[in-house]
Amino acid sequence: MIRFENASVTYRGGVHALKDLTLEIPDGQMMVIVGLSGAGKSTLIRAINGLVPPTEGDVIVDGISVRKASAKQLRVLRSRIGMIFQTFNLVKRTSVLNNVLMGRLHTTGTVRSLLGWYKPADVEIAMQALERVDIVEKAYARASNLSGGQQQRVGIARALAQEPSILLADEPVASLDPPTSHVIMRDLQRINRELGITTVVNLHFLDLAKLYGERIIGLRAGELVYDGPGAQADEHVFRDIYGRSLSAADVMGEDAAPAVAL
Amino acid sequence: MTGHAGGVAARPPKPGRSLVLPVGTFLFLVLTWASISEEFGIGLVSRLSTSVPIFLARGPETLAALLRPNWGFLPQTVEPMLETFRMAVIASVIGCGVALPVAFLASRVTAPNLAIFLADRGILSVVRAIPDFLYALVFVFAVGIGPLPGIAALILFNIGVVAKLQSETVDGVDVGPIEAARASGAGRLQTIRWAVLPQVLPHYVAYSLYTFELNIRASTVLGIVGAGGIGRLLFREYKFFNWSNVSVIVVELFLFVFVIELVSIILRRRLV
Ligand SMILES: Nc1ncnc2c1ncn2[C@@H]1O[C@H](COP(=O)(O)OP(=O)(O)OP(=O)(O)O)[C@@H](O)[C@H]1O
Ligand SMILES: [Mg+2]
């Protein structure tokens, strides 16, 4: 379980990116965060794995305080949290398998990992992760030779290889075209349902948020302005979150999407 | 676009001023100052007028000797040439090997903290400021004539060059994979190994081969100060005006550098 307890994040320079946030995300939930650019969505996600620790209050993940954790504890905590990025963040010059095996570094000794001498069991876990996102045939291809959608699936496989209990995804489809976006979102949804992994996703297309979010929270200027089931979020709700009327730019609206009324 | 209330925003002022004019003026002044001295520029013209005729008188003879390598001299060059080669191999392996971790400590992206980063950068600039033949002189003085002081000098030279180039390459890596590794709970060394090294390995190989080539060439100078290699022989033949013998060594060095260049091209094509 993830619990924000009056958590605030103030960046150096004085930007209050998160303000006194209290929030509970139960195990196994698929939660989507929406909000305008600069609302603090990325900050919220990064507070969960301590990439951006809260400056006030605290975030408790599976009973561990992100703010008070030692460097060692934080690494253990991070190993249980997979992360997926907008720009995939793969090492392009190496193989897909090597990228996915990065998810096994946390259980691999320093000498072994320096030599690239992964245990067969770890390679097996990496291969299974690739199979789960249906891209195992590219295991020995160079990451740079993959399309955007394929790279993001490798990114998901890398996170899955950690065998995490939580998955964080910061705008995972913002660099992808609409049909590919749905493929990736369905992958995440399937993983969430089949493996019961708590999933927190930032999305800026409202139709995607409504379609895939079991629960949606809305952020505006670092504050929680909406919290409710995805099915109930209608146009009025989103207008409230954004503080302005909606436009065509706020929805992905592609034929490949199963029809959703907003 | 919507939401731009109140019309067009003011354009920002152009940041800073162009450096073209001040730098250009400075360069022009330095060049002028350098030219009006005795030895260069204007002085050089008058000097050339006396030296060119002398050269023209002696030149054809020298040139002819240079173009007619005395291949009978070749067997004598084999041993010192091999010594040069062995020196360069040892100095490159050790120097470039040490330079890799030193480079990671000298980049802001991979250094564990600011103190280590600054200390490493500082030491590196001192190491690089001292020329290789000066190292050789000091080591010859310390341990005596032979290849050992030459190797020691080349190692320091290689560390200085490779660590600097490599650390600047590390500065420019894509930090996305580093963030991903950190977020997965990987340690610092693991992150460097798997998120940074694959990005900079091709450069490292290229820099290492380049310093190996520089080491072969440096042997000509090192030999003069008694630090082993082909340089001693080259210098001796030069002093006796045995241009046909000098020519053999020059051809050998040329072939050497050429082969290294070929290997470098092939390796880089495979690695990039
Ligand atoms: N490293 C940082 N240093 C200083 N300020 C930052 C930093 N990162 C983010 N901010 C600021 O914090 C606020 C929230 O940023 P955040 O990245 O969380 O927003 P976001 O909702 O993810 O926006 P976007 O949709 O554009 O990604 C913004 O005002 C941003 O400028
Ligand atoms: Mg963001």
XYZ file of C-alpha atoms and ligand atoms in Angstrom:
566
model
C 0.000 0.000 0.000
C 1.141 3.527 -0.793
C 0.197 6.289 1.608
C 0.862 10.014 1.207
C 0.710 11.672 4.634
C 0.508 15.443 4.289
C 3.310 15.150 1.784
C 4.738 18.286 0.191
C 7.532 18.712 -2.316
C 9.262 22.053 -2.683
C 11.986 22.159 -5.312
C 15.129 24.185 -4.908
C 14.182 27.527 -6.329
C 10.941 27.472 -4.349
C 8.417 25.789 -6.645
C 5.748 24.048 -4.546
C 5.135 21.077 -6.814
C 3.107 19.077 -4.285
C 1.119 20.653 -1.477
C 0.064 18.812 1.654
C -1.129 15.733 -0.181
C -2.908 12.960 1.693
C -3.770 9.942 -0.389
C -3.996 6.178 -0.084
C -3.459 3.767 -2.960
C -4.505 0.223 -2.008
C -2.664 -2.840 -3.294
C -3.573 -3.937 -6.787
C -5.239 -0.714 -7.852
C -4.792 0.894 -11.278
C -4.761 4.593 -10.597
C -4.449 7.320 -13.193
C -3.280 10.852 -12.441
C -4.497 13.704 -14.608
C -3.763 17.394 -14.493
C -2.390 20.215 -16.568
C 1.273 20.448 -17.431
C 3.147 21.531 -14.304
C 0.393 20.334 -11.959
C 2.824 18.012 -10.171
C 1.994 14.627 -11.725
C 5.603 13.570 -12.304
C 6.558 14.844 -8.883
C 3.858 12.705 -7.249
C 5.073 9.617 -9.074
C 8.716 10.274 -8.225
C 7.897 10.804 -4.574
C 6.760 7.171 -4.396
C 10.201 5.748 -5.197
C 12.136 8.581 -3.614
C 13.628 9.983 -6.826
C 12.080 13.199 -5.484
C 11.674 12.693 -1.717
C 8.985 14.715 0.064
C 10.331 17.817 1.773
C 7.485 17.802 4.318
C 5.140 15.074 5.487
C 5.933 11.596 4.286
C 5.194 8.872 1.780
C 4.882 5.367 3.229
C 5.319 2.499 0.789
C 4.677 -1.005 2.117
C 5.351 0.281 5.603
C 8.636 2.005 4.740
C 9.012 5.764 5.040
C 10.506 7.145 1.824
C 11.723 10.221 3.658
C 13.429 8.433 6.549
C 14.793 5.460 4.600
C 18.568 5.033 4.545
C 20.304 4.832 1.179
C 20.322 1.047 1.494
C 16.635 0.843 2.471
C 15.739 3.154 -0.379
C 17.475 0.848 -2.843
C 15.568 -2.139 -1.476
C 12.343 -0.159 -1.742
C 13.118 0.902 -5.313
C 13.819 -2.688 -6.297
C 10.191 -3.464 -5.482
C 8.920 -0.573 -7.616
C 9.174 -0.771 -11.398
C 9.256 2.471 -13.363
C 8.278 3.219 -16.959
C 9.247 6.454 -18.689
C 7.864 8.688 -21.404
C 11.115 8.484 -23.367
C 11.638 4.777 -22.576
C 15.145 5.416 -21.164
C 16.665 2.324 -22.727
C 20.388 1.946 -23.341
C 20.201 2.095 -27.113
C 23.638 0.713 -27.881
C 23.066 -2.629 -26.217
C 20.742 -5.575 -26.641
C 17.124 -5.722 -25.549
C 17.984 -8.561 -23.164
C 20.759 -6.542 -21.515
C 18.277 -3.733 -20.997
C 15.741 -6.034 -19.378
C 18.435 -7.635 -17.214
C 18.977 -4.216 -15.641
C 15.818 -5.085 -13.750
C 17.761 -7.928 -12.096
C 20.726 -5.837 -10.945
C 19.251 -5.369 -7.488
C 19.632 -9.067 -6.682
C 22.946 -9.511 -8.500
C 26.251 -9.134 -6.655
C 28.625 -6.344 -7.683
C 31.299 -8.611 -9.189
C 28.790 -10.720 -11.085
C 27.047 -7.669 -12.475
C 30.306 -5.973 -13.498
C 31.207 -9.099 -15.482
C 27.690 -9.379 -16.906
C 27.565 -12.839 -15.426
C 23.847 -13.056 -14.606
C 22.477 -16.205 -13.013
C 20.494 -18.405 -15.441
C 17.432 -17.934 -13.248
C 17.689 -14.161 -13.732
C 18.024 -14.521 -17.505
C 14.916 -16.734 -17.386
C 12.993 -14.053 -15.486
C 14.060 -11.467 -18.078
C 12.960 -13.724 -20.941
C 9.582 -14.312 -19.303
C 9.142 -10.572 -18.841
C 9.781 -10.125 -22.567
C 7.262 -12.854 -23.327
C 4.662 -11.132 -21.212
C 4.810 -8.042 -23.406
C 5.085 -10.197 -26.510
C 8.476 -9.062 -27.750
C 10.765 -11.944 -26.819
C 11.737 -12.436 -30.471
C 13.722 -9.185 -30.210
C 15.745 -10.327 -27.187
C 19.077 -10.151 -29.003
C 18.280 -7.146 -31.192
C 19.878 -3.791 -30.469
C 17.480 -1.571 -28.572
C 18.063 1.273 -31.045
C 16.646 -0.843 -33.872
C 13.193 -1.054 -32.277
C 10.180 1.158 -32.948
C 8.866 3.435 -30.221
C 6.099 1.061 -29.221
C 8.510 -1.861 -29.110
C 10.956 0.153 -27.014
C 8.230 0.955 -24.525
C 7.362 -2.729 -24.266
C 11.004 -3.406 -23.483
C 10.766 -0.651 -20.866
C 7.788 -2.470 -19.326
C 9.665 -5.782 -19.456
C 12.614 -4.183 -17.653
C 10.279 -3.010 -14.898
C 8.578 -6.425 -14.729
C 11.952 -8.175 -14.460
C 12.310 -6.545 -11.050
C 9.304 -8.655 -10.006
C 7.823 -5.504 -8.488
C 4.742 -5.052 -6.371
C 4.239 -1.520 -7.687
C 4.515 -0.121 -11.213
C 4.951 3.605 -11.846
C 4.456 4.977 -15.347
C 5.168 8.638 -16.107
C 3.318 9.488 -19.330
C 4.125 6.090 -20.839
C 2.347 6.796 -24.131
C 3.061 10.485 -24.660
C 5.669 9.725 -27.344
C 3.550 7.143 -29.168
C 0.849 7.234 -31.845
C -2.768 6.470 -30.832
C -3.002 2.776 -31.843
C 0.337 2.002 -30.184
C -0.763 3.929 -27.114
C -3.714 1.596 -26.706
C -1.487 -1.467 -27.096
C 0.770 -0.206 -24.312
C -2.115 0.804 -22.052
C -3.767 -2.584 -22.530
C -0.445 -4.245 -21.642
C -0.338 -2.259 -18.426
C -3.962 -3.060 -17.675
C -3.417 -6.768 -18.277
C -0.326 -6.788 -16.064
C -2.216 -4.976 -13.347
C -5.059 -7.492 -13.466
C -3.099 -10.699 -13.966
C -0.256 -10.024 -11.561
C -2.089 -7.780 -9.131
C 0.635 -5.135 -9.347
C -0.403 -1.731 -8.027
C -0.119 0.605 -11.026
C 0.138 4.391 -10.974
C 0.015 6.090 -14.375
C 0.235 9.720 -15.510
C -1.811 10.419 -18.584
C -2.675 13.616 -20.301
C -5.357 12.322 -22.630
C -8.636 12.277 -20.767
C -10.250 9.527 -22.833
C -7.310 7.240 -22.073
C -7.550 8.109 -18.381
C -11.253 7.308 -18.290
C -10.826 4.113 -20.261
C -7.983 2.583 -18.282
C -8.194 4.240 -14.885
C -9.896 2.133 -12.266
C -9.514 5.270 -10.199
C -8.649 8.780 -11.330
C -7.147 11.545 -9.264
C -6.886 15.098 -10.472
C -4.093 17.476 -9.562
C -4.070 21.220 -9.968
C -1.068 23.294 -8.890
C 0.144 20.517 -6.598
C -3.201 19.974 -4.884
C -5.636 17.092 -5.049
C -8.803 18.421 -6.702
C -10.509 15.177 -7.677
C -10.517 11.584 -6.507
C -13.015 9.082 -7.836
C -13.675 6.040 -9.975
C -12.694 6.377 -13.631
C -16.179 5.409 -14.768
C -17.680 8.418 -13.025
C -15.284 11.008 -14.373
C -17.236 12.988 -16.934
C -16.661 16.187 -18.792
C -17.601 18.340 -15.802
C -15.083 16.579 -13.587
C -12.252 17.111 -16.064
C -13.266 20.709 -16.569
C -12.997 21.173 -12.821
C -9.567 19.559 -12.715
C -8.264 21.656 -15.571
C -9.989 24.799 -14.482
C -10.939 25.519 -18.082
C -13.138 24.150 -20.831
C -11.912 21.068 -22.682
C -10.709 21.036 -26.269
C -9.922 18.445 -28.902
C -6.291 18.513 -27.759
C -7.283 16.970 -24.440
C -8.449 13.698 -25.949
C -6.561 11.241 -28.082
C -9.746 10.448 -30.028
C -8.511 7.858 -32.500
C -10.633 5.272 -34.269
C -8.465 2.474 -32.918
C -9.794 3.300 -29.476
C -12.835 1.461 -28.231
C -15.521 4.127 -28.203
C -15.774 6.151 -25.016
C -18.150 8.964 -24.461
C -16.685 11.869 -22.606
C -3.645 28.314 -29.570
C -6.066 29.267 -26.864
C -5.575 30.836 -23.487
C -3.150 33.606 -24.416
C -5.089 36.375 -22.796
C -3.996 39.912 -23.563
C -2.434 39.282 -26.973
C 1.206 38.679 -27.818
C 3.792 38.343 -25.051
C 6.858 40.566 -25.110
C 9.868 39.112 -26.905
C 12.773 38.264 -24.628
C 16.034 40.204 -25.019
C 18.807 38.392 -26.880
C 20.888 36.664 -24.211
C 24.517 37.757 -23.813
C 26.611 39.273 -26.588
C 28.380 37.603 -29.456
C 32.036 36.720 -28.828
C 33.062 37.042 -32.467
C 34.294 40.653 -32.283
C 36.302 40.583 -29.011
C 37.864 37.187 -29.732
C 38.639 38.203 -33.305
C 40.312 41.437 -32.160
C 42.307 39.563 -29.546
C 43.539 36.977 -32.053
C 44.512 39.722 -34.503
C 46.519 41.572 -31.849
C 48.320 38.420 -30.702
C 49.165 37.507 -34.283
C 50.530 41.000 -34.958
C 52.600 40.952 -31.805
C 54.014 37.531 -32.639
C 54.895 38.563 -36.198
C 57.016 41.582 -35.417
C 59.436 39.616 -33.250
C 62.901 38.570 -34.525
C 62.403 34.909 -35.196
C 58.907 34.821 -36.643
C 56.940 36.713 -39.184
C 58.955 39.592 -40.592
C 62.214 38.190 -39.172
C 61.486 34.845 -40.711
C 61.471 36.324 -44.211
C 65.023 37.607 -43.951
C 66.170 34.363 -42.424
C 64.609 32.287 -45.152
C 66.482 34.353 -47.755
C 69.773 33.059 -46.356
C 68.742 29.535 -45.412
C 66.887 28.594 -48.568
C 69.983 28.715 -50.815
C 71.883 26.537 -48.327
C 69.024 24.102 -48.258
C 68.777 24.082 -52.023
C 72.457 23.245 -52.242
C 72.299 20.397 -49.705
C 68.673 19.454 -50.190
C 68.665 17.320 -53.327
C 71.387 15.108 -51.933
C 69.533 14.617 -48.624
C 66.232 14.092 -50.368
C 67.731 11.522 -52.683
C 69.134 9.613 -49.697
C 65.780 9.756 -47.939
C 64.036 8.399 -51.025
C 66.566 5.554 -51.287
C 66.029 3.579 -48.060
C 68.975 1.396 -47.187
C 67.114 -1.903 -46.680
C 70.325 -3.545 -45.552
C 69.874 -1.496 -42.365
C 66.502 -3.140 -41.671
C 67.715 -6.063 -39.510
C 69.332 -3.609 -37.097
C 66.012 -1.818 -36.586
C 64.018 -4.936 -35.733
C 65.082 -5.212 -32.102
C 64.542 -1.525 -31.103
C 61.317 -1.435 -33.129
C 60.001 -4.407 -31.191
C 61.035 -2.678 -28.004
C 59.039 0.394 -29.032
C 56.073 -1.833 -29.806
C 56.257 -3.648 -26.464
C 56.615 -0.359 -24.598
C 53.572 1.068 -26.339
C 51.497 -2.059 -25.676
C 52.321 -2.173 -21.967
C 51.906 1.573 -21.491
C 48.600 1.605 -23.393
C 47.090 -1.352 -21.549
C 48.046 -0.019 -18.120
C 47.455 3.663 -18.903
C 44.101 3.224 -20.623
C 43.034 0.657 -18.019
C 43.663 3.110 -15.206
C 42.144 5.959 -17.221
C 38.695 4.345 -17.413
C 37.796 4.431 -13.682
C 39.613 7.758 -13.368
C 37.391 9.114 -16.152
C 34.203 8.026 -14.370
C 35.376 9.807 -11.215
C 36.133 12.910 -13.280
C 32.643 13.297 -14.739
C 29.816 15.011 -12.920
C 27.458 12.366 -14.234
C 29.217 9.444 -12.531
C 31.381 10.903 -9.724
C 30.100 9.946 -6.250
C 30.511 13.481 -4.923
C 31.746 16.967 -5.756
C 34.989 16.661 -3.769
C 36.178 13.581 -5.655
C 35.130 15.123 -8.945
C 37.104 18.327 -8.335
C 40.156 16.505 -6.951
C 40.244 14.148 -9.928
C 39.859 16.952 -12.461
C 42.616 18.923 -10.720
C 45.086 16.030 -10.648
C 44.327 15.249 -14.276
C 45.099 18.759 -15.463
C 48.434 18.675 -13.629
C 49.282 15.270 -15.127
C 48.428 16.577 -18.573
C 50.309 19.853 -18.186
C 53.671 18.022 -18.011
C 54.899 16.865 -21.433
C 55.826 13.214 -21.952
C 59.525 13.772 -22.589
C 59.788 15.654 -19.287
C 58.346 12.613 -17.511
C 60.900 10.536 -19.399
C 63.773 12.800 -18.285
C 62.696 12.540 -14.657
C 62.260 8.761 -14.779
C 65.569 8.240 -16.601
C 67.178 10.249 -13.825
C 65.362 8.135 -11.214
C 65.772 4.573 -12.560
C 68.399 4.924 -15.276
C 68.449 4.459 -19.051
C 66.211 1.803 -20.677
C 62.606 1.076 -21.634
C 61.287 1.212 -18.052
C 61.367 5.021 -17.678
C 59.847 5.276 -21.151
C 56.972 3.023 -20.181
C 56.368 4.980 -16.976
C 56.328 8.257 -18.909
C 53.901 6.886 -21.503
C 51.559 5.516 -18.827
C 51.192 8.958 -17.247
C 50.734 10.516 -20.651
C 48.020 7.982 -21.556
C 46.132 8.435 -18.312
C 46.119 12.189 -18.854
C 44.850 12.038 -22.426
C 42.353 9.166 -22.236
C 40.846 10.150 -18.869
C 40.242 13.691 -20.085
C 38.646 12.736 -23.400
C 36.676 9.899 -21.823
C 35.354 11.969 -18.904
C 34.088 14.577 -21.355
C 32.363 11.825 -23.304
C 30.739 10.571 -20.099
C 29.531 14.129 -19.407
C 27.495 13.929 -22.596
C 25.714 10.595 -22.129
C 21.950 10.188 -22.164
C 20.969 10.322 -18.482
C 17.634 8.554 -19.067
C 19.088 5.037 -18.621
C 20.921 6.205 -15.487
C 17.642 7.334 -13.976
C 16.062 4.027 -14.956
C 18.864 2.053 -13.292
C 18.635 4.167 -10.139
C 14.880 3.715 -10.031
C 15.322 -0.066 -10.203
C 17.460 -0.125 -7.080
C 20.781 -0.695 -8.867
C 23.991 0.376 -7.114
C 26.403 3.030 -8.347
C 28.896 0.631 -9.946
C 26.113 -1.401 -11.514
C 24.607 1.765 -12.948
C 27.924 2.818 -14.462
C 28.501 -0.659 -15.883
C 25.096 -1.095 -17.513
C 23.658 2.381 -18.071
C 26.818 4.378 -18.881
C 29.554 2.058 -20.171
C 27.599 0.730 -23.189
C 27.072 4.342 -24.256
C 30.750 5.316 -24.096
C 32.575 2.085 -24.967
C 33.092 2.886 -28.675
C 34.704 6.214 -27.774
C 36.918 4.532 -25.213
C 38.225 2.038 -27.757
C 38.892 4.834 -30.245
C 40.754 6.968 -27.669
C 42.807 3.977 -26.545
C 43.882 3.113 -30.070
C 44.724 6.734 -30.696
C 46.987 6.931 -27.647
C 48.634 3.666 -28.713
C 49.465 5.370 -31.993
C 50.751 8.436 -30.130
C 52.927 6.105 -28.008
C 54.559 4.617 -31.094
C 55.314 8.112 -32.348
C 56.485 9.328 -28.933
C 59.150 6.594 -28.962
C 61.191 8.732 -31.373
C 61.464 11.502 -28.783
C 61.765 9.195 -25.781
C 64.780 7.452 -27.336
C 66.661 10.729 -27.498
C 66.502 11.176 -23.710
C 67.500 7.548 -23.130
C 64.068 6.114 -22.385
C 64.313 3.156 -24.759
C 62.838 2.239 -28.134
C 63.559 3.098 -31.748
C 64.282 6.771 -30.983
C 67.842 6.121 -29.856
C 68.735 4.469 -33.152
C 66.894 7.123 -35.150
C 68.766 9.896 -33.357
C 72.143 8.196 -33.874
C 71.617 7.764 -37.605
C 70.440 11.370 -37.855
C 73.606 12.635 -36.146
C 75.746 10.773 -38.682
C 73.640 12.069 -41.596
C 72.757 8.488 -42.585
C 69.598 9.616 -44.316
C 69.046 6.297 -46.061
C 68.968 4.591 -42.678
C 66.713 7.263 -41.169
C 64.405 6.670 -44.097
C 64.022 2.957 -43.226
C 62.871 3.836 -39.720
C 60.473 6.500 -40.997
C 58.902 4.020 -43.411
C 58.530 1.461 -40.636
C 56.879 4.011 -38.338
C 54.558 5.045 -41.124
C 53.478 1.449 -41.734
C 52.957 0.978 -38.014
C 50.675 3.986 -37.664
C 48.857 3.018 -40.831
C 48.089 -0.495 -39.544
C 46.863 0.900 -36.208
C 44.575 3.247 -38.107
C 43.164 0.318 -40.079
C 42.521 -1.729 -36.934
C 40.903 1.308 -35.361
C 38.527 1.797 -38.268
C 37.533 -1.877 -38.303
C 36.973 -2.017 -34.534
C 34.967 1.159 -34.471
C 32.726 -0.043 -37.270
C 31.937 -3.186 -35.295
C 31.348 -1.383 -32.007
C 29.342 1.701 -32.888
N 13.869 19.365 -10.826
C 13.072 20.430 -10.671
N 13.553 21.576 -10.151
C 12.761 22.655 -9.984
N 11.458 22.689 -10.318
C 10.904 21.584 -10.842
C 11.682 20.397 -11.050
N 10.875 19.456 -11.583
C 9.663 20.013 -11.706
N 9.665 21.288 -11.255
C 8.509 22.200 -11.209
O 7.534 21.599 -10.391
C 6.236 21.766 -10.937
C 5.588 20.421 -11.144
O 6.345 19.695 -12.113
P 5.954 18.240 -12.589
O 7.050 17.793 -13.511
O 5.658 17.393 -11.426
O 4.623 18.519 -13.408
P 3.807 17.561 -14.368
O 2.415 17.599 -13.894
O 4.465 16.237 -14.471
O 3.888 18.322 -15.737
P 4.003 17.730 -17.237
O 2.634 17.305 -17.640
O 4.470 18.905 -18.043
O 4.986 16.617 -17.197
C 6.417 22.569 -12.214
O 6.160 23.908 -11.936
C 7.865 22.373 -12.560
O 8.366 23.509 -13.225
Mg 5.499 15.219 -16.008
